[in-house]
XYZ file of C-alpha atoms in Angstrom:
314
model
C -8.858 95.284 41.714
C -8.477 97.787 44.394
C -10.258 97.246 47.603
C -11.846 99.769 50.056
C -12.693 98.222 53.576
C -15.325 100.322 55.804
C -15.155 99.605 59.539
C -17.881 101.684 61.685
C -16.596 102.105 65.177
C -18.472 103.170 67.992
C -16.707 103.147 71.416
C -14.200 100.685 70.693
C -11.071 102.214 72.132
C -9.973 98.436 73.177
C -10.063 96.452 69.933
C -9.485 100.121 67.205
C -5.447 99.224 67.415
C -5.320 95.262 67.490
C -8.196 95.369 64.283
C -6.093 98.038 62.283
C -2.986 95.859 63.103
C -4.892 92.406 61.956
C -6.284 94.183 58.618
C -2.660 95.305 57.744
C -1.622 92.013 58.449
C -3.828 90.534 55.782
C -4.599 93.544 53.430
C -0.544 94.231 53.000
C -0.547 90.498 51.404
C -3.068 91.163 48.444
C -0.805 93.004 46.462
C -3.196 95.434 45.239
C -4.351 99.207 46.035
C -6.527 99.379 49.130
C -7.799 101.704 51.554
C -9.023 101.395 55.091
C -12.316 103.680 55.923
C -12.785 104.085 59.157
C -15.763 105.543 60.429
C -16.104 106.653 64.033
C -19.846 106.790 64.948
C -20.215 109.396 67.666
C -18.107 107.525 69.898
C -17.528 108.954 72.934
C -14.516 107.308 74.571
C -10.959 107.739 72.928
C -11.884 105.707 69.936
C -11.603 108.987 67.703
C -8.123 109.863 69.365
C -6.462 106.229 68.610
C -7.994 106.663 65.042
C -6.536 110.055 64.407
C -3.116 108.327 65.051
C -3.244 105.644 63.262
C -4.076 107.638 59.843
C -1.083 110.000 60.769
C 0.889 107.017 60.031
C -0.641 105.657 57.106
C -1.452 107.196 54.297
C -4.519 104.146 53.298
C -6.743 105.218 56.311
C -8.821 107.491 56.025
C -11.079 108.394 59.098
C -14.788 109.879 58.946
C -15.693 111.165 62.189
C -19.805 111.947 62.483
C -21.141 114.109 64.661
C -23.356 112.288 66.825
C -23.956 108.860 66.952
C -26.372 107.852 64.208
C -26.385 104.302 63.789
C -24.646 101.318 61.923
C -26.526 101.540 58.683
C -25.653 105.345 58.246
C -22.020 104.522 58.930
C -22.012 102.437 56.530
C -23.534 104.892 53.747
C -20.796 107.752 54.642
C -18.269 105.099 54.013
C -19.636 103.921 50.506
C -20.441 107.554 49.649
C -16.089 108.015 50.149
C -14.909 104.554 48.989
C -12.874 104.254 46.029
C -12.081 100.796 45.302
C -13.695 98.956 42.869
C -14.627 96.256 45.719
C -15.919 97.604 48.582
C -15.476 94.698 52.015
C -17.358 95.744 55.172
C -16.328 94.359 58.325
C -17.732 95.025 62.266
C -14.763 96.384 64.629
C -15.732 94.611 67.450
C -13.064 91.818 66.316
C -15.548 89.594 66.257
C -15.552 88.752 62.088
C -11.877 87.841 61.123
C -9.933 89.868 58.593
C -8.239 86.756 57.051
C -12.185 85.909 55.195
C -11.331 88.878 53.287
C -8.911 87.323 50.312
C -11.937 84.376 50.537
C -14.617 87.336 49.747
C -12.421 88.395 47.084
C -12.606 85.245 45.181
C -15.958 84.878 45.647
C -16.792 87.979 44.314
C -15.236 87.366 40.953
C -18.655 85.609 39.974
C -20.710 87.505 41.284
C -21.656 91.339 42.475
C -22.125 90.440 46.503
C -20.961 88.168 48.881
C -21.803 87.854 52.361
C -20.401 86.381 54.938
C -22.298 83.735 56.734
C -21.306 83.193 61.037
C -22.030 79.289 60.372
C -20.385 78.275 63.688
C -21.359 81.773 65.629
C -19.740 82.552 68.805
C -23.008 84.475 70.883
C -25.487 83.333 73.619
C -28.199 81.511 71.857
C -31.731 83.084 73.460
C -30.370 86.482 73.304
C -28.210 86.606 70.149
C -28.600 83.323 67.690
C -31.692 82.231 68.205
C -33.370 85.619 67.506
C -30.953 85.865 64.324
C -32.259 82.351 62.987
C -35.811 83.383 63.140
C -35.122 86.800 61.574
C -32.882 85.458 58.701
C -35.317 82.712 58.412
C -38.226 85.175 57.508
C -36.518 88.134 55.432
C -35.332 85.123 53.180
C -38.743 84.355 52.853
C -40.456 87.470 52.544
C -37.706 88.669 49.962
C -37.095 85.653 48.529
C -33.277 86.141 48.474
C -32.144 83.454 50.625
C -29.623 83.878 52.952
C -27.993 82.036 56.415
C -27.050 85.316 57.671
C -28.738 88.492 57.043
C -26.598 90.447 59.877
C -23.417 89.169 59.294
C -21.611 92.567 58.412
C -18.736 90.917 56.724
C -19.428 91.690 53.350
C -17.991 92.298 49.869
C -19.440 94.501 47.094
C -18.603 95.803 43.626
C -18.787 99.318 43.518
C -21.146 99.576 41.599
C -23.211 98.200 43.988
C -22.652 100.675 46.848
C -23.020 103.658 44.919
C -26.605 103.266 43.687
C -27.858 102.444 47.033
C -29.689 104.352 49.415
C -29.930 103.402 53.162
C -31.726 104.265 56.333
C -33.092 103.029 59.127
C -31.595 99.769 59.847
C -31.403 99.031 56.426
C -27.788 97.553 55.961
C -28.697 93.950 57.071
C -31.064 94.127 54.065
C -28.527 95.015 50.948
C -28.663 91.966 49.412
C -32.512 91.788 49.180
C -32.632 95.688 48.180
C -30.029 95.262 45.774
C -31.726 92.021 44.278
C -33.639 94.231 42.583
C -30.950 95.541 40.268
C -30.534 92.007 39.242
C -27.421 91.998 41.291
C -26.328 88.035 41.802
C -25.347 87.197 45.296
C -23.258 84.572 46.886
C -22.400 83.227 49.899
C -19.960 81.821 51.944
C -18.665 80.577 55.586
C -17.002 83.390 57.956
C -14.554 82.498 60.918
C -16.465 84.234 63.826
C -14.878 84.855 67.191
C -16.176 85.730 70.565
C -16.140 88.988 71.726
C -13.502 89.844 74.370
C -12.888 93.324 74.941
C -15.667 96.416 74.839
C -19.577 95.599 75.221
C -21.915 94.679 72.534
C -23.939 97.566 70.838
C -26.996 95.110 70.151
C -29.687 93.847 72.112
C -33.182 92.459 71.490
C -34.611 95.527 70.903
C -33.363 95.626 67.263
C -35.654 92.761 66.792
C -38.633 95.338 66.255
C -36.553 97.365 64.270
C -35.370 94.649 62.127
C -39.204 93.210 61.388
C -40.625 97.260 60.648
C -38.006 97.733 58.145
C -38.628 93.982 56.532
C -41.997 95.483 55.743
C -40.513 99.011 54.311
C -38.170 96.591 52.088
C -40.887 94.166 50.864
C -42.892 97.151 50.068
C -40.051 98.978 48.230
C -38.848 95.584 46.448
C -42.405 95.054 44.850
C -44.371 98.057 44.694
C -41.793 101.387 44.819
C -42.675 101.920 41.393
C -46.602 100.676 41.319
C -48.094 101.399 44.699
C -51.400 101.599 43.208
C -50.872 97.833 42.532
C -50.575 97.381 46.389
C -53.340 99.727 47.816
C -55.869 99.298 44.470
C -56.447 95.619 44.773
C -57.250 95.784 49.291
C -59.174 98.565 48.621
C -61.224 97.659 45.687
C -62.088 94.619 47.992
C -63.105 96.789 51.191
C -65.249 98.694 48.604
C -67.102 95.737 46.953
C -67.878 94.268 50.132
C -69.214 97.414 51.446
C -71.075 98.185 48.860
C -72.347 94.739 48.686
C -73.543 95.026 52.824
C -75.117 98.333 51.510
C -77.395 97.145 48.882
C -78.669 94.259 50.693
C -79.189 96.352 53.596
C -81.142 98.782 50.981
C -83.464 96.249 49.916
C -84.362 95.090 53.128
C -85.248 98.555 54.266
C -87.122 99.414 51.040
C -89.131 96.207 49.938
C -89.202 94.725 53.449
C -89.922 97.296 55.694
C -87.233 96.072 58.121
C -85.729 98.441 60.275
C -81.897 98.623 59.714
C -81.394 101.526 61.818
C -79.633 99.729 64.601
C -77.984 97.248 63.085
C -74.318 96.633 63.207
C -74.247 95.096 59.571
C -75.098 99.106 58.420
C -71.938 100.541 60.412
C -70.014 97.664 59.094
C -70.716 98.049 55.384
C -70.598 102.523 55.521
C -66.642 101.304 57.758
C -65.792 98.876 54.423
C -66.515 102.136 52.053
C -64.862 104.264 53.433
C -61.976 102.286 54.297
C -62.100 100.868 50.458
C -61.778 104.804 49.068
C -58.889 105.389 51.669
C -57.010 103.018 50.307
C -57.403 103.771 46.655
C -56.470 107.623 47.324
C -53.810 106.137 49.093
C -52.544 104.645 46.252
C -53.170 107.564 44.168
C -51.415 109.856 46.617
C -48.366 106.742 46.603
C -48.388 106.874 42.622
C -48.048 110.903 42.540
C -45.277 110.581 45.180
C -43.300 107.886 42.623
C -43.383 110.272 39.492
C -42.090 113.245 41.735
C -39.698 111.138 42.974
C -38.466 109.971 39.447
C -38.655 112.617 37.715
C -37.596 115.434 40.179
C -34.139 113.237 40.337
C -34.579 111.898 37.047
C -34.100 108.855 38.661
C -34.469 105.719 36.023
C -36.761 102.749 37.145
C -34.435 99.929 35.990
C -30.646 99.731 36.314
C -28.090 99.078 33.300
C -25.382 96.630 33.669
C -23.583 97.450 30.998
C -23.918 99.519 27.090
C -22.807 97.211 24.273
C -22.575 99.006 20.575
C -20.215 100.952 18.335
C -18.176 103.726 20.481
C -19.733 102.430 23.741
């Protein structure tokens, strides 16, 4: 199998030379074609420079230099878009996951389609770092029901084609293995060596927290209901609509067989709210279901994914 291993960089001009030198180190002993993708994310020290000479003198890096600094997740999709191994191993260049996992991921990965790494003995302050990544894992395991230690452990392994029919924004590359669940794609895990940062600063803070818990909702969304929005929308606002209607009518008959005077009454504004709300929510699904078949069809993008063609001349 040859391997591809993406590395996004962004302003690490301290650790670029030791982490090409430890990924030689271990790559150099699998016998087997490989290439080392390095991906320099807007960086703005001399990370670029140092990169530019270390693929003069090797002819298995290749360097993608973007112009600005746009984030992790799109790092990693301009790597996958130029990988060309049939296992694709991601890796942080902060030298804080260890290069010497990656034979382990290989192994792993005979069985299955993904394996990621999991920072079981993590070397990070606990308020700011850990303890925020327990409760986070914790939920996108159970809101996607693929269930996972570490969700952001970046130290990952992937058959091809795996990578190539995804598509990634936002913050999205913590969530490959629950987007890619729903190609049927089996996914394993296993124990990562993680070390403590000691040169550079840390690119993450709390704030990603947010970021992490708006995207869990784009990805539950997208994992049940891409294809059937209507399914989502229909049934809340059906409700909102009943129950309006429902406030209306009794409201009605008071006014019309009991004289009562509903004028003023909060109940009225309540049920005309629950209507209106309840016929939002349908066009909203009927815009979302419109959207889905332009999607599709524009692209002629399937709705399921083929693992393989068996038959005569296949």
């Amino acid at each position: 199998m040859s391997v591809s291993v993406v590395v996004p960089l962004y302003n690490e001009e301290e650790n670029v030379k030791v982490l090409n030198e430890r990924l030689k180190e271990v790559i150099d002993t699998l016998g087997t074609e490989y290439e080392i993708i390095y991906v320099d994310d807007g960086s703005n020290d001399r990370t670029l420079n140092l990169l530019e000479d270390i693929q003069k003198a090797d002819r298995n890096v290749l360097v993608l230099s973007l112009r600005r600094n746009f984030g992790q997740t799109a790092a990693f999709a301009a790597g996958f878009d130029f990988a060309r191994g049939d296992i694709v191993i991601t890796m942080d260049g902060d030298l804080q996951n260890d290069p010497k996992d990656i034979p382990r991921l290989l192994d792993a990965i005979r069985d299955c389609d993904l394996v990621s790494g999991w920072r079981k003995k993590r070397k990070d302050t606990f308020l700011t770092r850990r303890l925020p990544s327990m409760i986070a894992n914790w939920l996108i395991s159970k809101v996607t029901g693929v269930k996972l230690h570490d969700y952001g452990c970046s130290l990952k392994a992937y058959r091809r084609d795996v990578v190539k029919n995804l598509r990634l924004y936002g913050e999205m590359h913590r969530f490959i293995p629950a987007v890619a669940s729903w190609y049927g794609v089996r996914v394993a895990e296993i124990e990562t060596t993680h070390h403590p940062r000691l040169r550079g600063k840390s690119k993450y803070g709390t704030s990603r927290t947010i970021k992490v818990l708006l995207d869990l909702i784009t990805v539950k969304f997208l994992q049940s209901f891409s294809t059937k929005p209507m399914q989502f929308f229909g049934p809340m606002g059906m409700i909102f609509g009943i129950v309006g209607v429902g406030i209306s009518l009794y409201l009605s008959i008071e006014k019309l067989f009991m004289g009562v005077n509903i004028g003023g009454r909060p109940l009225l504004l309540l049920g005309a709210l629950l209507i209106i709300v309840g016929v939002q929510f349908i066009g909203m699904g009927l815009l979302g279901e419109m959207l889905v078949r332009v999607y599709h069809e524009s692209q002629k993008k399937p709705i399921y994914a083929i693992k393989k063609i068996l038959g005569p001349g296949k």
